[in-house]
DNA sequence: CTACCGATTGACT
DNA sequence: GTCAATCGGTAGA
C-alpha cells in the first residue's frame, strides 16, 4: 500500500516551501500555474495541475476578504504564508493559498485544475463523468478534492493531507500565461489579477475573459 | 432571533 | 445568453 502511494506521488516533486508563498501575491499567483495541488485522504490521493488562479491583495483591494480586517471567518488569511484559507460561499467551498503579509493579508484563489491523478475518485465525489468539468471552477475543484472547512488554516508546506508541489514529471510542458479581470467580483474590476494557462481547456470563466482586455487601444 | 448577501454552479430560454 | 437554489457568516433589531 505504501509503495502504491509513493508511485502516485512520483508524478509530483518537492513540496513548495513557505519562502515561495512569502512573496508578492500576484507573482505567487503567476508562479503557481503549472504546479500540482495534492490532496491525500482516506479515499486515496488526488492530484491536479493548477491552470487558473486569482490574486487578492493585502492593501487597497476592496474585493479581498481581508479588506475590512480580520474576522473569525478570514483568520487563516492572516496566518503565515503557506496556509490554506478555505471559505464557504453559495453553499460551496473555495480554497486559497495564503501569501505575503503587507500590513494586511493576501492570498491566491485556486480557480481551476487539470485532473492528473485520482480521476475516478474525483468523478465519484463530483457525481459526473466529464473530465473537463471535474475541476473547472473554484468550488468544483474543492468538491473533487474533498476540500472543506476542516482544511481551513491547514499548513500546506508539509506533505500531509493538502499541499502544492513542483511538477517534476518528464511530461511537463512549457506554457504561456494570460491575465484578465477577476471573475465574480463586484468591485475592483479594473485589476487584472486573474491568471491562467493560455489555451488550457480546463480553465473556467466566461469567454470574454479568456483574453486580456486591452487597457488602451493604441 | 431574522434578514441579507456572496471570490458559484447548474438548469434553463 | 439568463436566473434561482443554496447556506454559513455577518449585521442589525
PDB file of C-alpha atoms (C1' of nucleotides) in Angstrom:
ATOM      1  CA  UNK A   1       0.000   0.000   0.000  1.00  0.00           C
ATOM      2  CA  UNK A   2       2.753   2.395   0.929  1.00  0.00           C
ATOM      3  CA  UNK A   3       4.539   1.592  -2.338  1.00  0.00           C
ATOM      4  CA  UNK A   4       1.411   2.320  -4.352  1.00  0.00           C
ATOM      5  CA  UNK A   5       1.003   5.771  -2.778  1.00  0.00           C
ATOM      6  CA  UNK A   6       4.662   6.512  -3.419  1.00  0.00           C
ATOM      7  CA  UNK A   7       4.207   5.584  -7.071  1.00  0.00           C
ATOM      8  CA  UNK A   8       1.335   8.044  -7.389  1.00  0.00           C
ATOM      9  CA  UNK A   9       3.302  10.763  -5.713  1.00  0.00           C
ATOM     10  CA  UNK A  10       6.228  10.287  -8.081  1.00  0.00           C
ATOM     11  CA  UNK A  11       4.215  12.406 -10.512  1.00  0.00           C
ATOM     12  CA  UNK A  12       4.752  15.321  -8.135  1.00  0.00           C
ATOM     13  CA  UNK A  13       8.097  16.671  -6.963  1.00  0.00           C
ATOM     14  CA  UNK A  14       9.174  18.651  -3.940  1.00  0.00           C
ATOM     15  CA  UNK A  15       6.670  20.307  -1.627  1.00  0.00           C
ATOM     16  CA  UNK A  16       6.591  24.056  -2.182  1.00  0.00           C
ATOM     17  CA  UNK A  17       8.176  25.739   0.879  1.00  0.00           C
ATOM     18  CA  UNK A  18       6.978  28.736   2.854  1.00  0.00           C
ATOM     19  CA  UNK A  19       9.523  31.047   1.180  1.00  0.00           C
ATOM     20  CA  UNK A  20       7.695  30.549  -2.136  1.00  0.00           C
ATOM     21  CA  UNK A  21       4.466  31.869  -0.646  1.00  0.00           C
ATOM     22  CA  UNK A  22       6.148  34.686   1.294  1.00  0.00           C
ATOM     23  CA  UNK A  23       6.348  36.980  -1.746  1.00  0.00           C
ATOM     24  CA  UNK A  24       4.134  39.352  -3.708  1.00  0.00           C
ATOM     25  CA  UNK A  25       0.709  37.767  -4.160  1.00  0.00           C
ATOM     26  CA  UNK A  26       0.427  38.496  -7.905  1.00  0.00           C
ATOM     27  CA  UNK A  27       3.846  36.921  -8.502  1.00  0.00           C
ATOM     28  CA  UNK A  28       2.871  33.852  -6.494  1.00  0.00           C
ATOM     29  CA  UNK A  29      -0.425  33.616  -8.397  1.00  0.00           C
ATOM     30  CA  UNK A  30       1.503  33.515 -11.709  1.00  0.00           C
ATOM     31  CA  UNK A  31       4.079  31.052 -10.459  1.00  0.00           C
ATOM     32  CA  UNK A  32       1.503  28.657  -9.020  1.00  0.00           C
ATOM     33  CA  UNK A  33       0.330  27.965 -12.582  1.00  0.00           C
ATOM     34  CA  UNK A  34       1.654  24.571 -13.654  1.00  0.00           C
ATOM     35  CA  UNK A  35       2.234  23.449 -10.054  1.00  0.00           C
ATOM     36  CA  UNK A  36       0.475  20.381  -8.645  1.00  0.00           C
ATOM     37  CA  UNK A  37      -2.216  20.580  -5.982  1.00  0.00           C
ATOM     38  CA  UNK A  38      -2.070  17.341  -3.994  1.00  0.00           C
ATOM     39  CA  UNK A  39      -4.793  16.018  -1.701  1.00  0.00           C
ATOM     40  CA  UNK A  40      -4.376  12.832   0.315  1.00  0.00           C
ATOM     41  CA  UNK A  41      -7.327  11.442   2.198  1.00  0.00           C
ATOM     42  CA  UNK A  42      -8.887   8.121   3.205  1.00  0.00           C
ATOM     43  CA  UNK A  43     -10.262   7.795  -0.333  1.00  0.00           C
ATOM     44  CA  UNK A  44      -6.765   7.910  -1.833  1.00  0.00           C
ATOM     45  CA  UNK A  45      -4.577  10.526  -3.447  1.00  0.00           C
ATOM     46  CA  UNK A  46      -5.785  13.126  -5.916  1.00  0.00           C
ATOM     47  CA  UNK A  47      -3.560  15.478  -7.901  1.00  0.00           C
ATOM     48  CA  UNK A  48      -4.458  18.319 -10.247  1.00  0.00           C
ATOM     49  CA  UNK A  49      -2.295  20.716 -12.254  1.00  0.00           C
ATOM     50  CA  UNK A  50      -3.111  24.334 -11.422  1.00  0.00           C
ATOM     51  CA  UNK A  51      -4.253  26.138 -14.602  1.00  0.00           C
ATOM     52  CA  UNK A  52      -6.044  29.210 -13.214  1.00  0.00           C
ATOM     53  CA  UNK A  53      -5.539  31.492 -10.186  1.00  0.00           C
ATOM     54  CA  UNK A  54      -6.564  34.889  -8.856  1.00  0.00           C
ATOM     55  CA  UNK A  55      -4.639  37.264  -6.567  1.00  0.00           C
ATOM     56  CA  UNK A  56      -6.317  39.075  -3.676  1.00  0.00           C
ATOM     57  CA  UNK A  57      -4.099  41.887  -2.444  1.00  0.00           C
ATOM     58  CA  UNK A  58      -3.043  42.864   1.058  1.00  0.00           C
ATOM     59  CA  UNK A  59      -3.879  46.532   0.670  1.00  0.00           C
ATOM     60  CA  UNK A  60      -6.350  48.668  -1.228  1.00  0.00           C
ATOM     61  CA  UNK A  61      -8.211  45.692  -2.719  1.00  0.00           C
ATOM     62  CA  UNK A  62     -11.916  46.054  -1.955  1.00  0.00           C
ATOM     63  CA  UNK A  63     -12.589  42.605  -3.455  1.00  0.00           C
ATOM     64  CA  UNK A  64     -10.332  40.877  -0.910  1.00  0.00           C
ATOM     65  CA  UNK A  65     -11.829  39.192   2.147  1.00  0.00           C
ATOM     66  CA  UNK A  66      -9.103  40.848   4.220  1.00  0.00           C
ATOM     67  CA  UNK A  67     -10.170  44.350   3.133  1.00  0.00           C
ATOM     68  CA  UNK A  68     -12.312  45.012   6.208  1.00  0.00           C
ATOM     69  CA  UNK A  69      -9.870  43.493   8.644  1.00  0.00           C
ATOM     70  CA  UNK A  70      -9.571  40.227  10.481  1.00  0.00           C
ATOM     71  CA  UNK A  71     -12.650  38.232  11.485  1.00  0.00           C
ATOM     72  CA  UNK A  72     -13.199  34.699  12.705  1.00  0.00           C
ATOM     73  CA  UNK A  73     -14.036  33.612   9.150  1.00  0.00           C
ATOM     74  CA  UNK A  74     -10.930  35.012   7.432  1.00  0.00           C
ATOM     75  CA  UNK A  75      -8.473  34.350  10.292  1.00  0.00           C
ATOM     76  CA  UNK A  76      -6.470  31.834   8.233  1.00  0.00           C
ATOM     77  CA  UNK A  77      -5.745  34.539   5.677  1.00  0.00           C
ATOM     78  CA  UNK A  78      -3.906  36.440   8.411  1.00  0.00           C
ATOM     79  CA  UNK A  79      -1.799  33.433   9.308  1.00  0.00           C
ATOM     80  CA  UNK A  80       1.685  32.671   7.986  1.00  0.00           C
ATOM     81  CA  UNK A  81       2.266  32.233   4.216  1.00  0.00           C
ATOM     82  CA  UNK A  82       1.612  28.698   3.006  1.00  0.00           C
ATOM     83  CA  UNK A  83      -1.605  28.142   4.939  1.00  0.00           C
ATOM     84  CA  UNK A  84      -4.802  27.152   3.169  1.00  0.00           C
ATOM     85  CA  UNK A  85      -7.662  29.611   3.502  1.00  0.00           C
ATOM     86  CA  UNK A  86     -10.923  27.767   2.821  1.00  0.00           C
ATOM     87  CA  UNK A  87     -14.188  29.665   2.939  1.00  0.00           C
ATOM     88  CA  UNK A  88     -17.822  28.836   2.200  1.00  0.00           C
ATOM     89  CA  UNK A  89     -19.799  30.689  -0.441  1.00  0.00           C
ATOM     90  CA  UNK A  90     -23.167  29.911  -2.045  1.00  0.00           C
ATOM     91  CA  UNK A  91     -23.301  26.669  -0.090  1.00  0.00           C
ATOM     92  CA  UNK A  92     -19.930  25.538  -1.517  1.00  0.00           C
ATOM     93  CA  UNK A  93     -16.240  25.910  -0.684  1.00  0.00           C
ATOM     94  CA  UNK A  94     -13.332  27.684  -2.341  1.00  0.00           C
ATOM     95  CA  UNK A  95      -9.663  27.448  -1.398  1.00  0.00           C
ATOM     96  CA  UNK A  96      -6.740  29.895  -1.311  1.00  0.00           C
ATOM     97  CA  UNK A  97      -3.031  29.757  -0.598  1.00  0.00           C
ATOM     98  CA  UNK A  98      -2.040  32.447   1.919  1.00  0.00           C
ATOM     99  CA  UNK A  99       0.824  34.654   0.697  1.00  0.00           C
ATOM    100  CA  UNK A 100       2.909  37.579   1.905  1.00  0.00           C
ATOM    101  CA  UNK A 101       1.614  39.820   4.684  1.00  0.00           C
ATOM    102  CA  UNK A 102       1.936  43.519   3.880  1.00  0.00           C
ATOM    103  CA  UNK A 103       0.186  45.221   6.765  1.00  0.00           C
ATOM    104  CA  UNK A 104      -2.905  43.210   5.819  1.00  0.00           C
ATOM    105  CA  UNK A 105      -3.455  39.701   4.465  1.00  0.00           C
ATOM    106  CA  UNK A 106      -3.148  38.437   0.871  1.00  0.00           C
ATOM    107  CA  UNK A 107      -3.962  35.115  -0.781  1.00  0.00           C
ATOM    108  CA  UNK A 108      -4.211  33.289  -4.114  1.00  0.00           C
ATOM    109  CA  UNK A 109      -7.555  31.733  -5.048  1.00  0.00           C
ATOM    110  CA  UNK A 110      -7.133  28.425  -6.891  1.00  0.00           C
ATOM    111  CA  UNK A 111      -9.757  28.585  -9.643  1.00  0.00           C
ATOM    112  CA  UNK A 112      -9.191  25.526 -11.841  1.00  0.00           C
ATOM    113  CA  UNK A 113      -7.149  22.317 -12.145  1.00  0.00           C
ATOM    114  CA  UNK A 114      -6.328  19.854 -14.873  1.00  0.00           C
ATOM    115  CA  UNK A 115      -7.060  16.477 -13.235  1.00  0.00           C
ATOM    116  CA  UNK A 116      -3.947  14.246 -13.188  1.00  0.00           C
ATOM    117  CA  UNK A 117      -4.196  11.520 -10.521  1.00  0.00           C
ATOM    118  CA  UNK A 118      -7.218  10.043  -8.735  1.00  0.00           C
ATOM    119  CA  UNK A 119      -9.623  10.934 -11.508  1.00  0.00           C
ATOM    120  CA  UNK A 120     -12.084   8.167 -10.621  1.00  0.00           C
ATOM    121  CA  UNK A 121     -12.188   9.426  -7.017  1.00  0.00           C
ATOM    122  CA  UNK A 122     -12.905  12.924  -8.311  1.00  0.00           C
ATOM    123  CA  UNK A 123     -15.663  11.594 -10.580  1.00  0.00           C
ATOM    124  CA  UNK A 124     -17.294   9.845  -7.674  1.00  0.00           C
ATOM    125  CA  UNK A 125     -17.150  12.906  -5.431  1.00  0.00           C
ATOM    126  CA  UNK A 126     -18.481  15.227  -8.147  1.00  0.00           C
ATOM    127  CA  UNK A 127     -21.122  12.817  -9.355  1.00  0.00           C
ATOM    128  CA  UNK A 128     -20.248  13.456 -13.010  1.00  0.00           C
ATOM    129  CA  UNK A 129     -18.055  11.786 -15.637  1.00  0.00           C
ATOM    130  CA  UNK A 130     -16.935  14.671 -17.832  1.00  0.00           C
ATOM    131  CA  UNK A 131     -13.200  15.212 -17.265  1.00  0.00           C
ATOM    132  CA  UNK A 132     -13.352  18.852 -18.343  1.00  0.00           C
ATOM    133  CA  UNK A 133     -15.865  19.757 -15.648  1.00  0.00           C
ATOM    134  CA  UNK A 134     -14.309  17.896 -12.698  1.00  0.00           C
ATOM    135  CA  UNK A 135     -12.117  20.787 -11.501  1.00  0.00           C
ATOM    136  CA  UNK A 136     -13.129  23.710 -13.728  1.00  0.00           C
ATOM    137  CA  UNK A 137     -14.169  26.301 -11.139  1.00  0.00           C
ATOM    138  CA  UNK A 138     -13.082  27.058  -7.565  1.00  0.00           C
ATOM    139  CA  UNK A 139     -15.954  25.252  -5.851  1.00  0.00           C
ATOM    140  CA  UNK A 140     -15.844  22.324  -8.260  1.00  0.00           C
ATOM    141  CA  UNK A 141     -12.187  21.577  -7.565  1.00  0.00           C
ATOM    142  CA  UNK A 142     -12.807  21.717  -3.829  1.00  0.00           C
ATOM    143  CA  UNK A 143     -15.598  19.173  -4.192  1.00  0.00           C
ATOM    144  CA  UNK A 144     -13.404  16.951  -6.399  1.00  0.00           C
ATOM    145  CA  UNK A 145     -10.546  17.034  -3.861  1.00  0.00           C
ATOM    146  CA  UNK A 146     -12.754  16.926  -0.739  1.00  0.00           C
ATOM    147  CA  UNK A 147     -11.512  20.301   0.487  1.00  0.00           C
ATOM    148  CA  UNK A 148     -13.849  21.792   3.065  1.00  0.00           C
ATOM    149  CA  UNK A 149     -13.831  23.789   6.306  1.00  0.00           C
ATOM    150  CA  UNK A 150     -11.764  21.100   8.032  1.00  0.00           C
ATOM    151  CA  UNK A 151      -8.795  22.233   5.914  1.00  0.00           C
ATOM    152  CA  UNK A 152      -9.215  25.944   6.654  1.00  0.00           C
ATOM    153  CA  UNK A 153      -5.898  27.032   8.181  1.00  0.00           C
ATOM    154  CA  UNK A 154      -4.095  23.834   7.088  1.00  0.00           C
ATOM    155  CA  UNK A 155      -0.322  24.154   6.711  1.00  0.00           C
ATOM    156  CA  UNK A 156       0.431  23.310   3.076  1.00  0.00           C
ATOM    157  CA  UNK A 157       4.226  23.394   3.472  1.00  0.00           C
ATOM    158  CA  UNK A 158       4.241  19.816   4.818  1.00  0.00           C
ATOM    159  CA  UNK A 159       3.219  16.827   2.713  1.00  0.00           C
ATOM    160  CA  UNK A 160       0.192  15.864   4.762  1.00  0.00           C
ATOM    161  CA  UNK A 161      -3.440  15.934   3.604  1.00  0.00           C
ATOM    162  CA  UNK A 162      -3.100  19.010   1.368  1.00  0.00           C
ATOM    163  CA  UNK A 163      -0.078  20.614  -0.272  1.00  0.00           C
ATOM    164  CA  UNK A 164       1.312  22.028  -3.512  1.00  0.00           C
ATOM    165  CA  UNK A 165       4.327  20.532  -5.284  1.00  0.00           C
ATOM    166  CA  UNK A 166       6.575  21.212  -8.243  1.00  0.00           C
ATOM    167  CA  UNK A 167       5.801  19.162 -11.334  1.00  0.00           C
ATOM    168  CA  UNK A 168       8.922  17.073 -11.835  1.00  0.00           C
ATOM    169  CA  UNK A 169       7.445  14.778 -14.466  1.00  0.00           C
ATOM    170  CA  UNK A 170       9.082  14.478 -17.864  1.00  0.00           C
ATOM    171  CA  UNK A 171       5.768  15.266 -19.500  1.00  0.00           C
ATOM    172  CA  UNK A 172       5.830  18.786 -18.093  1.00  0.00           C
ATOM    173  CA  UNK A 173       5.417  21.255 -20.923  1.00  0.00           C
ATOM    174  CA  UNK A 174       6.029  24.953 -21.333  1.00  0.00           C
ATOM    175  CA  UNK A 175       3.042  27.287 -21.434  1.00  0.00           C
ATOM    176  CA  UNK A 176       2.094  30.919 -21.841  1.00  0.00           C
ATOM    177  CA  UNK A 177       0.288  32.894 -19.134  1.00  0.00           C
ATOM    178  CA  UNK A 178      -2.590  35.251 -19.871  1.00  0.00           C
ATOM    179  CA  UNK A 179      -4.327  37.540 -17.381  1.00  0.00           C
ATOM    180  CA  UNK A 180      -7.728  39.203 -17.122  1.00  0.00           C
ATOM    181  CA  UNK A 181     -10.104  40.812 -14.643  1.00  0.00           C
ATOM    182  CA  UNK A 182     -11.142  38.584 -11.749  1.00  0.00           C
ATOM    183  CA  UNK A 183     -14.360  36.622 -12.103  1.00  0.00           C
ATOM    184  CA  UNK A 184     -17.413  37.190  -9.953  1.00  0.00           C
ATOM    185  CA  UNK A 185     -16.154  40.168  -8.004  1.00  0.00           C
ATOM    186  CA  UNK A 186     -18.339  43.253  -7.960  1.00  0.00           C
ATOM    187  CA  UNK A 187     -15.576  45.695  -7.063  1.00  0.00           C
ATOM    188  CA  UNK A 188     -12.087  46.403  -8.344  1.00  0.00           C
ATOM    189  CA  UNK A 189     -12.911  45.062 -11.801  1.00  0.00           C
ATOM    190  CA  UNK A 190     -10.153  47.144 -13.320  1.00  0.00           C
ATOM    191  CA  UNK A 191      -7.496  44.999 -11.638  1.00  0.00           C
ATOM    192  CA  UNK A 192      -6.073  42.355 -13.992  1.00  0.00           C
ATOM    193  CA  UNK A 193      -5.402  39.815 -11.276  1.00  0.00           C
ATOM    194  CA  UNK A 194      -6.720  36.597 -12.796  1.00  0.00           C
ATOM    195  CA  UNK A 195      -4.018  34.400 -14.327  1.00  0.00           C
ATOM    196  CA  UNK A 196      -4.426  31.283 -16.420  1.00  0.00           C
ATOM    197  CA  UNK A 197      -2.570  28.945 -18.740  1.00  0.00           C
ATOM    198  CA  UNK A 198      -3.250  30.158 -22.245  1.00  0.00           C
ATOM    199  CA  UNK A 199      -5.263  27.690 -24.287  1.00  0.00           C
ATOM    200  CA  UNK A 200      -5.981  25.220 -21.485  1.00  0.00           C
ATOM    201  CA  UNK A 201      -9.468  23.701 -21.878  1.00  0.00           C
ATOM    202  CA  UNK A 202      -9.555  23.185 -18.111  1.00  0.00           C
ATOM    203  CA  UNK A 203      -9.762  26.939 -17.407  1.00  0.00           C
ATOM    204  CA  UNK A 204     -13.086  28.284 -16.094  1.00  0.00           C
ATOM    205  CA  UNK A 205     -14.789  31.569 -16.777  1.00  0.00           C
ATOM    206  CA  UNK A 206     -16.678  33.478 -19.384  1.00  0.00           C
ATOM    207  CA  UNK A 207     -15.448  33.517 -22.950  1.00  0.00           C
ATOM    208  CA  UNK A 208     -14.844  37.247 -22.905  1.00  0.00           C
ATOM    209  CA  UNK A 209     -12.451  36.739 -20.017  1.00  0.00           C
ATOM    210  CA  UNK A 210     -10.375  34.148 -21.831  1.00  0.00           C
ATOM    211  CA  UNK A 211      -8.437  37.041 -23.314  1.00  0.00           C
ATOM    212  CA  UNK A 212      -6.806  40.029 -21.697  1.00  0.00           C
ATOM    213  CA  UNK A 213      -8.919  43.138 -22.119  1.00  0.00           C
ATOM    214  CA  UNK A 214      -6.747  45.806 -23.716  1.00  0.00           C
ATOM    215  CA  UNK A 215      -6.273  48.750 -21.411  1.00  0.00           C
ATOM    216  CA  UNK A 216      -5.871  51.220 -24.222  1.00  0.00           C
ATOM    217  CA  UNK A 217      -6.018  50.866 -27.970  1.00  0.00           C
ATOM    218  CA  UNK A 218      -3.025  52.467 -29.482  1.00  0.00           C
TER     219      UNK A 218
ATOM    220  C1'  DC B   1     -33.731  35.976  16.732  1.00  0.00           C
ATOM    221  C1'  DT B   2     -34.352  37.458  11.386  1.00  0.00           C
ATOM    222  C1'  DA B   3     -32.621  39.421   7.050  1.00  0.00           C
ATOM    223  C1'  DC B   4     -29.386  39.841   3.717  1.00  0.00           C
ATOM    224  C1'  DC B   5     -25.528  38.595   0.843  1.00  0.00           C
ATOM    225  C1'  DG B   6     -21.779  36.278  -1.849  1.00  0.00           C
ATOM    226  C1'  DA B   7     -14.188  35.235  -4.861  1.00  0.00           C
ATOM    227  C1'  DT B   8     -20.684  29.817  -7.524  1.00  0.00           C
ATOM    228  C1'  DT B   9     -22.918  26.464 -10.009  1.00  0.00           C
ATOM    229  C1'  DG B  10     -26.214  24.100 -12.868  1.00  0.00           C
ATOM    230  C1'  DA B  11     -30.516  24.314 -15.146  1.00  0.00           C
ATOM    231  C1'  DC B  12     -32.970  26.575 -18.403  1.00  0.00           C
ATOM    232  C1'  DT B  13     -34.741  30.061 -22.673  1.00  0.00           C
TER     233       DT B  13
ATOM    234  C1'  DG C   1     -27.494  34.317 -23.136  1.00  0.00           C
ATOM    235  C1'  DT C   2     -30.460  34.398 -18.173  1.00  0.00           C
ATOM    236  C1'  DC C   3     -31.624  33.124 -13.443  1.00  0.00           C
ATOM    237  C1'  DA C   4     -32.538  30.968  -8.975  1.00  0.00           C
ATOM    238  C1'  DA C   5     -31.026  27.473  -5.365  1.00  0.00           C
ATOM    239  C1'  DT C   6     -28.269  27.078  -1.567  1.00  0.00           C
ATOM    240  C1'  DC C   7     -26.300  28.039   3.437  1.00  0.00           C
ATOM    241  C1'  DG C   8     -22.720  29.882   6.607  1.00  0.00           C
ATOM    242  C1'  DG C   9     -21.191  34.366   8.006  1.00  0.00           C
ATOM    243  C1'  DT C  10     -22.365  38.722   9.391  1.00  0.00           C
ATOM    244  C1'  DA C  11     -25.041  42.699  10.812  1.00  0.00           C
ATOM    245  C1'  DG C  12     -28.795  44.543  12.933  1.00  0.00           C
ATOM    246  C1'  DA C  13     -33.348  44.505  15.761  1.00  0.00           C
TER     247       DA C  13
END
